[in-house]
PDB file of C-alpha atoms in Angstrom:
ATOM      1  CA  UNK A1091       0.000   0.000   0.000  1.00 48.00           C
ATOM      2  CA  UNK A1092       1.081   3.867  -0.093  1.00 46.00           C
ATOM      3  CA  UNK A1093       2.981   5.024   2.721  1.00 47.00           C
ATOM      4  CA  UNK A1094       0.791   7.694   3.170  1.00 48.00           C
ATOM      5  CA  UNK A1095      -2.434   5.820   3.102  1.00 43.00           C
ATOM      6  CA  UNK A1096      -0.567   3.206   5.860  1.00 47.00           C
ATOM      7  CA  UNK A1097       0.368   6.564   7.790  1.00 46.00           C
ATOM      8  CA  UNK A1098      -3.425   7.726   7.717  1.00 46.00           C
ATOM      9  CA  UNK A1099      -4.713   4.323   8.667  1.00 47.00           C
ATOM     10  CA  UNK A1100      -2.352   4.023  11.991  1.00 49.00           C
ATOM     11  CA  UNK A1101      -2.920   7.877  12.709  1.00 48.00           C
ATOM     12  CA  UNK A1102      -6.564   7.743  12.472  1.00 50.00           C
ATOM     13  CA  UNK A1103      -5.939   4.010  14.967  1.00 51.00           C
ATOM     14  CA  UNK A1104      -4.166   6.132  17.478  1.00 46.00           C
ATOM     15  CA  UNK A1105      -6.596   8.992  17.173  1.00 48.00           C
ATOM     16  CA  UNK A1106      -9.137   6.555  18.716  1.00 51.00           C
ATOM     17  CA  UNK A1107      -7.261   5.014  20.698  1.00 48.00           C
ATOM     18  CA  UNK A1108      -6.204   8.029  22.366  1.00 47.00           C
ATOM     19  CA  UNK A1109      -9.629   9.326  22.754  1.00 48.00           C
ATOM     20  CA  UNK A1110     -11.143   6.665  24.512  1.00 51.00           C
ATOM     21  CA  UNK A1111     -10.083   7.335  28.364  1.00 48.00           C
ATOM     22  CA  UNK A1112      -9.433   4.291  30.383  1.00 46.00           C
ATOM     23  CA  UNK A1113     -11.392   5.928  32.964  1.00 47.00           C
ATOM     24  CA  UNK A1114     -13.108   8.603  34.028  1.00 42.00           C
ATOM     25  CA  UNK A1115     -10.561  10.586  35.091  1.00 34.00           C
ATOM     26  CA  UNK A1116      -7.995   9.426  32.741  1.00 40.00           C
ATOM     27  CA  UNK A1117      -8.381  11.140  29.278  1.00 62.00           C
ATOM     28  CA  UNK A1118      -5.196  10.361  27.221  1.00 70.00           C
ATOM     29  CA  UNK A1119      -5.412  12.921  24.608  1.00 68.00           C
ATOM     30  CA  UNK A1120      -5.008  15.927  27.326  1.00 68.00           C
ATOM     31  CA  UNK A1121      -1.255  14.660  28.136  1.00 74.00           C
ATOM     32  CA  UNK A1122      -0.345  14.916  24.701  1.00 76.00           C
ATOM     33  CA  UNK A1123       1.232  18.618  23.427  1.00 80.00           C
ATOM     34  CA  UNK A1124      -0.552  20.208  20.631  1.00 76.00           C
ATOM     35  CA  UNK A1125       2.387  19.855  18.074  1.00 80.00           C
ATOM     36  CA  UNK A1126       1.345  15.784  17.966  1.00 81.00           C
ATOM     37  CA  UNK A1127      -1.734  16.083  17.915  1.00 78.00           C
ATOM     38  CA  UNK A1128      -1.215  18.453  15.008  1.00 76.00           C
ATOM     39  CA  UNK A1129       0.796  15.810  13.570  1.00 79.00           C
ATOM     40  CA  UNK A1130      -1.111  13.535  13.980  1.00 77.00           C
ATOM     41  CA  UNK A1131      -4.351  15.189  12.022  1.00 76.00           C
ATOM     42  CA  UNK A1132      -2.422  15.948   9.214  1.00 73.00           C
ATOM     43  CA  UNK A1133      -1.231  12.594   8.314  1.00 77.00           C
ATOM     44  CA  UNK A1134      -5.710  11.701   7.888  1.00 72.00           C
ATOM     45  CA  UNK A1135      -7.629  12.026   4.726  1.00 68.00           C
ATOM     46  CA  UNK A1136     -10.165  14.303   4.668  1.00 67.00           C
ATOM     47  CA  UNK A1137     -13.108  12.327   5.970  1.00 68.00           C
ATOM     48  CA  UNK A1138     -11.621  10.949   8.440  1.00 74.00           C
ATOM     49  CA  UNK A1139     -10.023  13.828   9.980  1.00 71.00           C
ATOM     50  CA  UNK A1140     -13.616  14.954  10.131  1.00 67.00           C
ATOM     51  CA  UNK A1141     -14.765  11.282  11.994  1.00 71.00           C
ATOM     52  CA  UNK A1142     -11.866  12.043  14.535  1.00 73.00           C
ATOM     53  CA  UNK A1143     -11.921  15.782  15.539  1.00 70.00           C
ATOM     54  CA  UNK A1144     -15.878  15.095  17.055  1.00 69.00           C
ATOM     55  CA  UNK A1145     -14.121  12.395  19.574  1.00 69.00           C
ATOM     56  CA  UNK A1146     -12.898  15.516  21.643  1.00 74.00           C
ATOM     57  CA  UNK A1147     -13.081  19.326  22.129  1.00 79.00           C
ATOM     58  CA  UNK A1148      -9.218  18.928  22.245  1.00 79.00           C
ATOM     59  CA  UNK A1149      -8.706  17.219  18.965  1.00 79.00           C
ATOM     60  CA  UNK A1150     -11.324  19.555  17.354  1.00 81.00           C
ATOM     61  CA  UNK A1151      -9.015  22.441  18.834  1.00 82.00           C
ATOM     62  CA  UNK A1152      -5.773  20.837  17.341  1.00 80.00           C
ATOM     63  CA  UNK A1153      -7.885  20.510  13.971  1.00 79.00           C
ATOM     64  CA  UNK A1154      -8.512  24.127  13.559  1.00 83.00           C
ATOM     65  CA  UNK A1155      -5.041  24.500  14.114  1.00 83.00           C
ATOM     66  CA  UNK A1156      -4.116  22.324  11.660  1.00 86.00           C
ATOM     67  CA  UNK A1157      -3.348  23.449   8.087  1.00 90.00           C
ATOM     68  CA  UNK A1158      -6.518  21.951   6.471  1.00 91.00           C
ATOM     69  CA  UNK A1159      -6.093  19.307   3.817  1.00 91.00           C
ATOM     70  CA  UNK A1160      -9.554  19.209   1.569  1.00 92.00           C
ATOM     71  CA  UNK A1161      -9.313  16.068  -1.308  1.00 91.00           C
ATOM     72  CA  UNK A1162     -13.092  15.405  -2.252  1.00 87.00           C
ATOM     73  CA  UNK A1163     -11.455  11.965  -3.086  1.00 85.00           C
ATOM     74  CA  UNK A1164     -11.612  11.447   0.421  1.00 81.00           C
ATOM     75  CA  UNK A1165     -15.120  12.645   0.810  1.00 77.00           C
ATOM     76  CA  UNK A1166     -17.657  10.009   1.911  1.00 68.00           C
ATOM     77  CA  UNK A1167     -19.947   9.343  -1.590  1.00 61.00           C
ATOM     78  CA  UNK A1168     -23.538   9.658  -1.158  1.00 58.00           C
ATOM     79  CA  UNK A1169     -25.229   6.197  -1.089  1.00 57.00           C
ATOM     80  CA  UNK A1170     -27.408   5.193  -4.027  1.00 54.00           C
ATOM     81  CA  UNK A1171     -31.095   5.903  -3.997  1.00 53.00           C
ATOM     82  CA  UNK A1172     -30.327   8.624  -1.331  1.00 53.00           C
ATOM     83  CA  UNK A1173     -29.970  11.595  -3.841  1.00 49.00           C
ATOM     84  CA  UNK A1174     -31.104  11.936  -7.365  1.00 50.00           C
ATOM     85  CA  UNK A1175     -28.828  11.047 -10.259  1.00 49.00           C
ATOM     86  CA  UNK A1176     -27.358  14.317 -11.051  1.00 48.00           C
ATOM     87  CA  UNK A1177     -26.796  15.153  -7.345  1.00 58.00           C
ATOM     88  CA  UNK A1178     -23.882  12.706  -5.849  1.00 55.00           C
ATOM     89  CA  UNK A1179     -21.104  15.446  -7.582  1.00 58.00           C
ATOM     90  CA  UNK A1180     -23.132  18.501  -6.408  1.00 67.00           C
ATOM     91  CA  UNK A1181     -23.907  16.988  -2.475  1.00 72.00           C
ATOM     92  CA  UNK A1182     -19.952  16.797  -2.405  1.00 78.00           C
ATOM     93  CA  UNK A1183     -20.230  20.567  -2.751  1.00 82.00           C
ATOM     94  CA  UNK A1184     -22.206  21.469   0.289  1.00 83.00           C
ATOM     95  CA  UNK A1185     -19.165  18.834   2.066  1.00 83.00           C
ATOM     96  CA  UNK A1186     -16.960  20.905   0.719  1.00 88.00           C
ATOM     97  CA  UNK A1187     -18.746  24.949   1.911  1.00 89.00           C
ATOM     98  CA  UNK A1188     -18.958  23.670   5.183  1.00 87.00           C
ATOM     99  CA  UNK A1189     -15.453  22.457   5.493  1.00 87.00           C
ATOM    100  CA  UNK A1190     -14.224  26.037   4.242  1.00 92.00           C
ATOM    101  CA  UNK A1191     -16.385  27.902   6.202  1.00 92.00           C
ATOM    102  CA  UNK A1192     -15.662  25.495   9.685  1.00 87.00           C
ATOM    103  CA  UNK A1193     -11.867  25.991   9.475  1.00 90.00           C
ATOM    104  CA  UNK A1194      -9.866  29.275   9.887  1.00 91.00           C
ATOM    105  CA  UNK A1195      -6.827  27.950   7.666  1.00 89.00           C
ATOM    106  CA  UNK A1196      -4.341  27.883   6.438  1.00 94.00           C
ATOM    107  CA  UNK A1197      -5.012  25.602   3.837  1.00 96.00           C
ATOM    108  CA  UNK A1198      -2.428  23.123   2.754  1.00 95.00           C
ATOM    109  CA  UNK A1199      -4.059  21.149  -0.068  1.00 95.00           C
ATOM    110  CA  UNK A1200      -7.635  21.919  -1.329  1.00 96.00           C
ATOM    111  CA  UNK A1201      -8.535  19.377  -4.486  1.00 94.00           C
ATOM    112  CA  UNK A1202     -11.638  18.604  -6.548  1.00 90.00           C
ATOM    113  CA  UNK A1203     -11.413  15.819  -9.005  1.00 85.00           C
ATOM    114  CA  UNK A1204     -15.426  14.799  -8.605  1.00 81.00           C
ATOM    115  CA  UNK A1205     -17.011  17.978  -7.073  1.00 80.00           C
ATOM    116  CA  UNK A1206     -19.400  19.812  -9.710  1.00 73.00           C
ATOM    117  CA  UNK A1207     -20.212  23.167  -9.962  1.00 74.00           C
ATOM    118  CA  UNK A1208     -23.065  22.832 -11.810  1.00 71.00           C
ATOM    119  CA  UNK A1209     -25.731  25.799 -10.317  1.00 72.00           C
ATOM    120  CA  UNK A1210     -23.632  26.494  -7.968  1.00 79.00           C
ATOM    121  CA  UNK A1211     -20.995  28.941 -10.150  1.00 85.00           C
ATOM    122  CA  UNK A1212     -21.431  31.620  -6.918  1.00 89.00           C
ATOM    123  CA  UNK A1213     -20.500  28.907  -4.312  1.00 89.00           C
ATOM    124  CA  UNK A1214     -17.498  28.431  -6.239  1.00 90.00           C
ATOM    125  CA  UNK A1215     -16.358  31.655  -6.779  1.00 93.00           C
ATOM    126  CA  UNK A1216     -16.836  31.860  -2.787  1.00 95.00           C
ATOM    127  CA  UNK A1217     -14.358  28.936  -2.061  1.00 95.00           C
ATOM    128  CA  UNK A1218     -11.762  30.798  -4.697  1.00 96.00           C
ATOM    129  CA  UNK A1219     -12.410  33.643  -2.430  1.00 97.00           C
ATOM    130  CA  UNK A1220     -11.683  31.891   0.606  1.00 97.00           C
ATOM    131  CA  UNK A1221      -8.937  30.066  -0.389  1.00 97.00           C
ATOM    132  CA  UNK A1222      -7.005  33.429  -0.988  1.00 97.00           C
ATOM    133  CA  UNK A1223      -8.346  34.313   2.201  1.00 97.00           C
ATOM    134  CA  UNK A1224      -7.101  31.284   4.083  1.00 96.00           C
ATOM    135  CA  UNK A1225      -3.459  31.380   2.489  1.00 96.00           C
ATOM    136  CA  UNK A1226      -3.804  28.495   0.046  1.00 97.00           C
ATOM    137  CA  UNK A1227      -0.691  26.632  -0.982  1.00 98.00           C
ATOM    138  CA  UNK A1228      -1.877  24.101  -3.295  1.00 98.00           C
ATOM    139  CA  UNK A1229      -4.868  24.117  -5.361  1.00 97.00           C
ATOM    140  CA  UNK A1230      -6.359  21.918  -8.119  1.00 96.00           C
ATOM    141  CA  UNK A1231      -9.581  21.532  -9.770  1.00 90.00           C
ATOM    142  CA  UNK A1232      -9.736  19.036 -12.715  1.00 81.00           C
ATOM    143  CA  UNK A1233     -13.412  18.575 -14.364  1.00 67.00           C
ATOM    144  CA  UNK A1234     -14.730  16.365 -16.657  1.00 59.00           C
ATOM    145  CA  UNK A1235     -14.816  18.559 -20.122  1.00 51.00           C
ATOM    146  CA  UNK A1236     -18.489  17.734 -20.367  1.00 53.00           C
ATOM    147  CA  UNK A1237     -19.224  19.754 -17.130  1.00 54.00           C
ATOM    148  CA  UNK A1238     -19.755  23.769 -18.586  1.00 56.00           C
ATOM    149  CA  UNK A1239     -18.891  25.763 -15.128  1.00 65.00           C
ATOM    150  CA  UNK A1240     -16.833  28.767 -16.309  1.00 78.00           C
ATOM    151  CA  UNK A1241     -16.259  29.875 -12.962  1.00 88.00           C
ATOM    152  CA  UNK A1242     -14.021  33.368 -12.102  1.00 93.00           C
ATOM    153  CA  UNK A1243     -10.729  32.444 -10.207  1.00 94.00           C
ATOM    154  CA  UNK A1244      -9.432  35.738  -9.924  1.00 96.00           C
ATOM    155  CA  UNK A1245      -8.824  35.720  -6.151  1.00 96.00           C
ATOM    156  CA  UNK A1246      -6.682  32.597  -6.429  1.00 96.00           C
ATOM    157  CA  UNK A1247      -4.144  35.013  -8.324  1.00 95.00           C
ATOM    158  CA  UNK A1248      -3.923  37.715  -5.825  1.00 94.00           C
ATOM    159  CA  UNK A1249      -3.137  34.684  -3.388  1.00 96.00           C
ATOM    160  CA  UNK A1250       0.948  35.845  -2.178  1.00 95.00           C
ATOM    161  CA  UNK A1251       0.720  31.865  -0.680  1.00 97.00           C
ATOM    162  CA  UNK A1252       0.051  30.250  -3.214  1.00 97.00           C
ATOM    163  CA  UNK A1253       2.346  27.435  -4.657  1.00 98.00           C
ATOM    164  CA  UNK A1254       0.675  25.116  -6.765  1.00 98.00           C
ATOM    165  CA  UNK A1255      -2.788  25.911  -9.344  1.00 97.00           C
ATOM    166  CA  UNK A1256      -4.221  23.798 -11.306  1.00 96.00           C
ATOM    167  CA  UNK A1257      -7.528  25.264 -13.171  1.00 93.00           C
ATOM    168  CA  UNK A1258     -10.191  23.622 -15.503  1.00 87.00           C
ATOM    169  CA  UNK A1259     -12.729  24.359 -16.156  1.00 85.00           C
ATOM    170  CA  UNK A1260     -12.318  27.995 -15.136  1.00 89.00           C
ATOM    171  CA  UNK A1261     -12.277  31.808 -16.280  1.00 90.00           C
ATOM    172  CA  UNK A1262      -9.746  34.215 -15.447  1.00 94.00           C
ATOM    173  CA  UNK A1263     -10.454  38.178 -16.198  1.00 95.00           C
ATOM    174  CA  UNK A1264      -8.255  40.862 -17.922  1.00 94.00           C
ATOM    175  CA  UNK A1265      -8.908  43.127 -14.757  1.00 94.00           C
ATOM    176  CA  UNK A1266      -7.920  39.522 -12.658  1.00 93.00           C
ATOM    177  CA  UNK A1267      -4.822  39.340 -14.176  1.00 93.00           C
ATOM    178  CA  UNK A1268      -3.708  42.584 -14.236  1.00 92.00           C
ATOM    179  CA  UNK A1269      -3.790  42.299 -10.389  1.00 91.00           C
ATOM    180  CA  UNK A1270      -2.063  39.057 -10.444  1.00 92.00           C
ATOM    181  CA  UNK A1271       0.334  38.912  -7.055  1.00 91.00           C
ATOM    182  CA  UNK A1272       1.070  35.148  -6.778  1.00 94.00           C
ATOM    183  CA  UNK A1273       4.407  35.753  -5.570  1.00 94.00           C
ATOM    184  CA  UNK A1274       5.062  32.293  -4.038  1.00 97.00           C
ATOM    185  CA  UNK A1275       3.335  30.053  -7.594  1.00 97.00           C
ATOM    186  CA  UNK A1276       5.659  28.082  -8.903  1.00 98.00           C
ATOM    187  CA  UNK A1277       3.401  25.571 -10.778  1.00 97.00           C
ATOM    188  CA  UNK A1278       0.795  27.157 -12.826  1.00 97.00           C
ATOM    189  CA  UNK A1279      -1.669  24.524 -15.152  1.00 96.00           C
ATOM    190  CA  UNK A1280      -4.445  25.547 -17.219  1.00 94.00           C
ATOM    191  CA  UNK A1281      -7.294  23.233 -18.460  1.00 90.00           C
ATOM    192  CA  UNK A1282     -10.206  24.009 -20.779  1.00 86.00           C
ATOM    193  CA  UNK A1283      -9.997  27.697 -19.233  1.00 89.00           C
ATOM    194  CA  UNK A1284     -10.531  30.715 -20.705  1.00 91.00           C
ATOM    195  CA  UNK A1285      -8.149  33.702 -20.667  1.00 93.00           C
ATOM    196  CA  UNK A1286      -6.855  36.243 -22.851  1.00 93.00           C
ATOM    197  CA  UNK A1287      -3.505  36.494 -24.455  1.00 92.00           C
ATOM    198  CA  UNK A1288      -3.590  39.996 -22.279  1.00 92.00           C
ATOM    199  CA  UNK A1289      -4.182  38.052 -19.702  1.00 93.00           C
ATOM    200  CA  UNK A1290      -1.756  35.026 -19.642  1.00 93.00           C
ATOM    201  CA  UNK A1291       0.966  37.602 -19.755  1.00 92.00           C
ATOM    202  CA  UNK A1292      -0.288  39.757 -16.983  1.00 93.00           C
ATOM    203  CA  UNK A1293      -0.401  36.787 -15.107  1.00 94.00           C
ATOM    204  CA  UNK A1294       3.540  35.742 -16.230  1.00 92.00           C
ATOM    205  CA  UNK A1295       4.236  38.874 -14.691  1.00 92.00           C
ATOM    206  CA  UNK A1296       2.576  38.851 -11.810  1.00 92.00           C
ATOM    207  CA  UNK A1297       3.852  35.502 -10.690  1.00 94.00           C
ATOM    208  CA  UNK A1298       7.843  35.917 -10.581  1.00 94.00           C
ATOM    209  CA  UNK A1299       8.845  32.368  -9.240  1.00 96.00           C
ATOM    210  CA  UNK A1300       6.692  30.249 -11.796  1.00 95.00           C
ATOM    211  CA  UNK A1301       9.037  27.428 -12.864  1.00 95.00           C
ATOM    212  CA  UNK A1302       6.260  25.511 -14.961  1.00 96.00           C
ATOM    213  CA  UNK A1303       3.368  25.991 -17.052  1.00 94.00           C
ATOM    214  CA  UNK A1304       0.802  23.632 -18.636  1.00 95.00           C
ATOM    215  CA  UNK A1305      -1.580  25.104 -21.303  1.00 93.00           C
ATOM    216  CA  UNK A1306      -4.388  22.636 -22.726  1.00 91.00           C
ATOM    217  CA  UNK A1307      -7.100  23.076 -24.786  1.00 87.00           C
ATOM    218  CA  UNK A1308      -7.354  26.630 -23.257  1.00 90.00           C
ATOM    219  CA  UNK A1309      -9.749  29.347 -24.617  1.00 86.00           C
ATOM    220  CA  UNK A1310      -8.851  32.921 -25.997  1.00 85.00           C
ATOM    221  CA  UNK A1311      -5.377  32.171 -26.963  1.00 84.00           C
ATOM    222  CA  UNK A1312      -4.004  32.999 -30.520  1.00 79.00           C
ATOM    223  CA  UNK A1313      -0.040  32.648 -29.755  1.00 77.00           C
ATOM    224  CA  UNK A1314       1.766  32.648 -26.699  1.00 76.00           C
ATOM    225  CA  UNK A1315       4.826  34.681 -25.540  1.00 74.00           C
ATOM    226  CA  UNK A1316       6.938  33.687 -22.900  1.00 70.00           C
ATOM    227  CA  UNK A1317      10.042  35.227 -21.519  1.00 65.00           C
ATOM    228  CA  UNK A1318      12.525  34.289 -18.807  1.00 58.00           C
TER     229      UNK A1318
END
């Protein structure tokens, strides 16, 4: 198996075991410093990091203290027959508002692989708003072409914490761009987005560290300049 999956799996083991007392006086978790407990969150997926901070007010404590980690790949899937066809991708999406809005950040790692925007453009442009908010390091959204959201990620590129972006499925602004202040992006991949050749090198300038770009299938551009 991974060594990060067999991490998770014997964190979220201690987790429990810590938070079951072996009496009533004797609660294990409040003898351990915050640092490992911090540790200790960070090594869980998503969903179970969420299963383990409700055993205690102190591991819910450590949590919010705790870059968050958000990989709707390790969000529980809805069960069938419980939510229309169309909604499994969407119910993901109210997982993933309340996760944002629940934790102060930073955030370490926020992915979406399987979360739609679909009628919910505005929630999305929240998150991208939070994210910059919370000090992001690492974001990526990759969509299925089929799914039309065209949401505006501007924020994301006024984010000074910001190391890693993947976008699909996304629109970035002239006016966005021009305001670009990624200081920190080194990694920079566009997916069936849409930007402006005005853009894309407002952008270039406005993130001095980049080290890699990925253009495909991305809207608006005629040819592309790049200097180093």
């Amino acid at each position: 198996k991974n060594p990060r999956y067999r991490a998770a799996a014997n964190a979220g083991e201690m987790a429990g075991a810590l938070a079951r007392p072996r009496n009533a006086s004797d609660d294990r978790i409040n003898e351990l410093p915050e640092v490992l407990l911090s540790d200790i969150l960070s090594r869980l997926g998503t969903a179970e990091a969420a299963r383990t901070v409700v055993l205690s007010t102190r591991l819910r404590d450590a949590w919010l203290a705790t870059p968050l980690r958000l990989d709707d790949l390790e969000l529980p899937v809805p069960a069938r027959g419980k939510v229309p066809s169309i909604e499994p991708w969407t119910a993901r999406a109210d997982v993933v508002t309340r996760a944002l809005d629940s934790h102060p950040g930073p955030v370490a790692l926020f992915r979406l692989s399987r979360t739609s925007f679909r009628g919910r453009v505005p929630a999305a442009e929240a998150w991208f708003r939070q994210l910059a908010a919370k000090r992001a390091r690492e974001v990526s959204l990759c969509f299925s072409p089929e799914w039309c959201h065209d949401a505006l990620a501007d924020p994301l590129l006024g984010c000074p914490t910001l190391r890693v972006l993947a976008l699909g499925k996304c629109h970035l602004s002239d006016a966005g761009a021009s305001a670009a202040a990624a200081a920190a992006l080194t990694e920079l991949t566009l997916s069936e987005t849409c930007i402006s050749e005005a853009a894309l090198q407002s952008v270039l300038s406005g993130c001095p560290a980049l080290r890699s770009l990925v253009l495909k299938h991305v809207h608006g551009l005629q040819r592309i300049r790049v200097s180093s």
